[in-house]
C-alpha cells in the first residue's frame, strides 16, 4: 500500500523495516510504503493543514519544543502523539482518542489498550507514554475550551441580532 490517510479507526503507526510502517486500525493492520512521519504529514495535508502549522500551534499552546502531539483532524479531535522526537521519521505515533488505557509491562515496555479490544505491546517506557498522554489531554482541553468560547460568542451574537 502506498497511500494512507489517518481516520477515526487508526490506532497506531509503527516503523516496519526500511522506509515502511505498520498501521494498526480497530479491525485490521497492514504495511504501508512510507515512514510514520510521512503518514502524519500527508494526513494533516489531507485534512487541510500542514504538519508544520499543526506542530507550531501545539508547541505554542503547550509551551514545549519536543515530542509535540499533533492535531491531525480538528472536527473529530484526531490527535496523534510521537514517543520519540518529532523529527525522527521512524517514531511510533499513537492515537490519543482511541487509546483507552495503558499499563506498564516491564521497565522498558508498555501495553496499550485501544478501542475495539485491541491490545498492543510497545517497547517504550510507561513514563514516556504517560507524559505524552498528559500533553494530549492539555492540547485537547485547550482546543475544546476555545471551541466552546467561540460557540458561545456566536450564539450571543446571533441572539443580539434577533432582537
CSV table of C-alpha atoms in Angstrom, one decimal:
chain,number,residue,atom,x,y,z
A,1,UNK,CA,0.0,0.0,0.0
A,2,UNK,CA,1.4,3.4,-1.0
A,3,UNK,CA,-1.1,5.9,0.4
A,4,UNK,CA,-3.0,6.2,3.7
A,5,UNK,CA,-4.9,8.9,5.5
A,6,UNK,CA,-5.4,8.7,9.2
A,7,UNK,CA,-9.0,8.1,10.1
A,8,UNK,CA,-11.2,7.5,13.2
A,9,UNK,CA,-10.1,3.9,13.3
A,10,UNK,CA,-6.4,4.4,13.1
A,11,UNK,CA,-4.8,3.3,16.4
A,12,UNK,CA,-1.0,3.2,15.9
A,13,UNK,CA,1.7,3.7,13.4
A,14,UNK,CA,4.9,1.7,14.0
A,15,UNK,CA,8.1,1.7,11.9
A,16,UNK,CA,8.4,-1.6,9.9
A,17,UNK,CA,11.7,-2.1,8.2
A,18,UNK,CA,13.4,0.4,5.9
A,19,UNK,CA,11.0,3.1,4.7
A,20,UNK,CA,7.8,1.3,5.8
A,21,UNK,CA,5.3,1.5,8.6
A,22,UNK,CA,2.8,-0.9,10.1
A,23,UNK,CA,-0.7,0.7,10.5
A,24,UNK,CA,-3.0,-0.7,13.2
A,25,UNK,CA,-6.7,0.0,12.9
A,26,UNK,CA,-9.5,-1.2,15.1
A,27,UNK,CA,-10.2,-4.2,12.9
A,28,UNK,CA,-7.1,-4.6,10.7
A,29,UNK,CA,-3.4,-4.0,10.3
A,30,UNK,CA,-1.3,-3.6,7.2
A,31,UNK,CA,2.1,-2.3,5.9
A,32,UNK,CA,2.4,1.0,4.0
A,33,UNK,CA,5.4,2.0,2.0
A,34,UNK,CA,6.0,5.2,3.9
A,35,UNK,CA,7.8,6.2,7.2
A,36,UNK,CA,5.5,7.1,10.0
A,37,UNK,CA,6.2,10.8,9.9
A,38,UNK,CA,5.2,11.0,6.3
A,39,UNK,CA,1.9,9.3,7.1
A,40,UNK,CA,1.3,12.0,9.8
A,41,UNK,CA,2.4,14.9,7.4
A,42,UNK,CA,0.2,13.7,4.5
A,43,UNK,CA,-2.8,13.1,6.7
A,44,UNK,CA,-2.5,16.7,8.0
A,45,UNK,CA,-2.5,18.0,4.4
A,46,UNK,CA,-5.4,15.7,3.5
A,47,UNK,CA,-7.4,17.4,6.3
A,48,UNK,CA,-6.4,20.9,5.2
A,49,UNK,CA,-3.4,21.9,7.3
A,50,UNK,CA,0.3,21.5,7.1
A,51,UNK,CA,2.1,19.3,9.6
A,52,UNK,CA,4.5,22.2,10.4
A,53,UNK,CA,1.5,24.5,11.1
A,54,UNK,CA,-0.1,21.9,13.4
A,55,UNK,CA,3.3,21.4,15.1
A,56,UNK,CA,3.9,25.1,15.7
A,57,UNK,CA,0.3,25.5,17.1
A,58,UNK,CA,0.9,22.6,19.5
A,59,UNK,CA,4.2,24.0,20.5
A,60,UNK,CA,2.7,27.4,21.2
A,61,UNK,CA,-0.3,26.0,23.1
A,62,UNK,CA,1.7,23.6,25.2
A,63,UNK,CA,4.8,25.7,25.6
A,64,UNK,CA,7.0,22.7,24.6
A,65,UNK,CA,9.6,22.0,21.9
A,66,UNK,CA,9.9,18.2,21.8
A,67,UNK,CA,7.7,15.3,21.2
A,68,UNK,CA,4.8,17.5,20.3
A,69,UNK,CA,1.3,15.9,19.8
A,70,UNK,CA,-0.3,16.8,16.5
A,71,UNK,CA,-4.0,17.6,15.9
A,72,UNK,CA,-4.3,15.8,12.6
A,73,UNK,CA,-8.0,16.4,12.1
A,74,UNK,CA,-9.9,19.1,14.0
A,75,UNK,CA,-13.6,18.2,13.8
A,76,UNK,CA,-13.2,14.8,15.4
A,77,UNK,CA,-10.3,15.7,17.6
A,78,UNK,CA,-7.9,13.2,16.0
A,79,UNK,CA,-4.7,13.7,17.9
A,80,UNK,CA,-1.6,11.6,17.5
A,81,UNK,CA,1.5,11.7,19.7
A,82,UNK,CA,5.0,10.5,19.0
A,83,UNK,CA,7.0,8.5,21.5
A,84,UNK,CA,10.4,9.8,20.3
A,85,UNK,CA,11.4,13.1,18.7
A,86,UNK,CA,9.0,14.6,16.1
A,87,UNK,CA,11.9,14.8,13.7
A,88,UNK,CA,12.6,11.1,13.9
A,89,UNK,CA,11.0,9.8,10.7
A,90,UNK,CA,10.6,6.4,12.3
A,91,UNK,CA,8.9,7.3,15.5
A,92,UNK,CA,5.9,5.4,16.8
A,93,UNK,CA,2.8,7.5,16.6
A,94,UNK,CA,-0.2,6.7,18.9
A,95,UNK,CA,-3.8,7.7,18.5
A,96,UNK,CA,-4.9,9.7,21.6
A,97,UNK,CA,-8.6,9.4,21.0
A,98,UNK,CA,-8.6,5.7,20.5
A,99,UNK,CA,-6.3,4.9,23.5
A,100,UNK,CA,-8.4,3.6,26.4
A,101,UNK,CA,-5.6,2.9,28.9
A,102,UNK,CA,-2.0,1.8,29.1
A,103,UNK,CA,-0.1,-0.3,31.6
A,104,UNK,CA,3.5,-0.9,32.5
A,105,UNK,CA,4.6,-4.2,31.1
A,106,UNK,CA,8.2,-4.0,32.4
A,107,UNK,CA,10.9,-1.4,32.8
A,108,UNK,CA,11.1,-0.9,29.1
A,109,UNK,CA,7.7,-1.8,27.7
A,110,UNK,CA,4.1,-0.6,27.8
A,111,UNK,CA,0.9,-2.3,26.9
A,112,UNK,CA,-1.6,-0.1,25.1
A,113,UNK,CA,-5.3,-0.8,25.2
A,114,UNK,CA,-7.3,0.6,22.4
A,115,UNK,CA,-11.0,0.7,21.3
A,116,UNK,CA,-12.1,-2.5,19.6
A,117,UNK,CA,-10.4,-4.5,22.3
A,118,UNK,CA,-7.0,-4.1,20.7
A,119,UNK,CA,-4.1,-4.6,23.0
A,120,UNK,CA,-0.5,-3.9,21.7
A,121,UNK,CA,2.8,-4.0,23.5
A,122,UNK,CA,5.4,-1.5,22.5
A,123,UNK,CA,9.0,-1.2,23.7
A,124,UNK,CA,8.6,2.3,25.1
A,125,UNK,CA,8.8,3.1,28.8
A,126,UNK,CA,5.5,3.7,30.6
A,127,UNK,CA,6.5,7.1,31.9
A,128,UNK,CA,7.2,8.4,28.4
A,129,UNK,CA,3.7,7.3,27.2
A,130,UNK,CA,2.1,8.8,30.3
A,131,UNK,CA,3.9,12.1,29.8
A,132,UNK,CA,2.7,12.2,26.1
A,133,UNK,CA,-0.9,11.4,27.1
A,134,UNK,CA,-0.9,14.3,29.6
A,135,UNK,CA,0.3,16.6,26.8
A,136,UNK,CA,-2.5,15.4,24.6
A,137,UNK,CA,-5.0,15.9,27.4
A,138,UNK,CA,-3.8,19.5,27.7
A,139,UNK,CA,-4.0,20.1,23.9
A,140,UNK,CA,-7.5,18.7,23.7
A,141,UNK,CA,-8.7,20.7,26.7
A,142,UNK,CA,-7.3,23.9,25.2
A,143,UNK,CA,-8.9,23.3,21.8
A,144,UNK,CA,-12.2,22.3,23.3
A,145,UNK,CA,-12.3,25.4,25.5
A,146,UNK,CA,-11.5,27.6,22.5
A,147,UNK,CA,-14.3,25.9,20.5
A,148,UNK,CA,-16.8,26.5,23.4
A,149,UNK,CA,-15.7,30.1,23.7
A,150,UNK,CA,-16.4,30.8,20.0
A,151,UNK,CA,-19.6,28.9,20.1
A,152,UNK,CA,-20.9,31.0,23.0
A,153,UNK,CA,-19.7,34.2,21.2
A,154,UNK,CA,-21.6,33.1,18.1
A,155,UNK,CA,-24.8,32.3,20.0
A,156,UNK,CA,-24.7,35.6,21.9
A,157,UNK,CA,-24.0,37.5,18.7
A,158,UNK,CA,-27.0,35.8,17.0
A,159,UNK,CA,-29.2,36.4,20.0
A,160,UNK,CA,-28.5,40.2,19.8
A,161,UNK,CA,-29.2,40.2,16.0
A,162,UNK,CA,-32.6,38.6,16.6
A,163,UNK,CA,-33.8,41.4,18.9
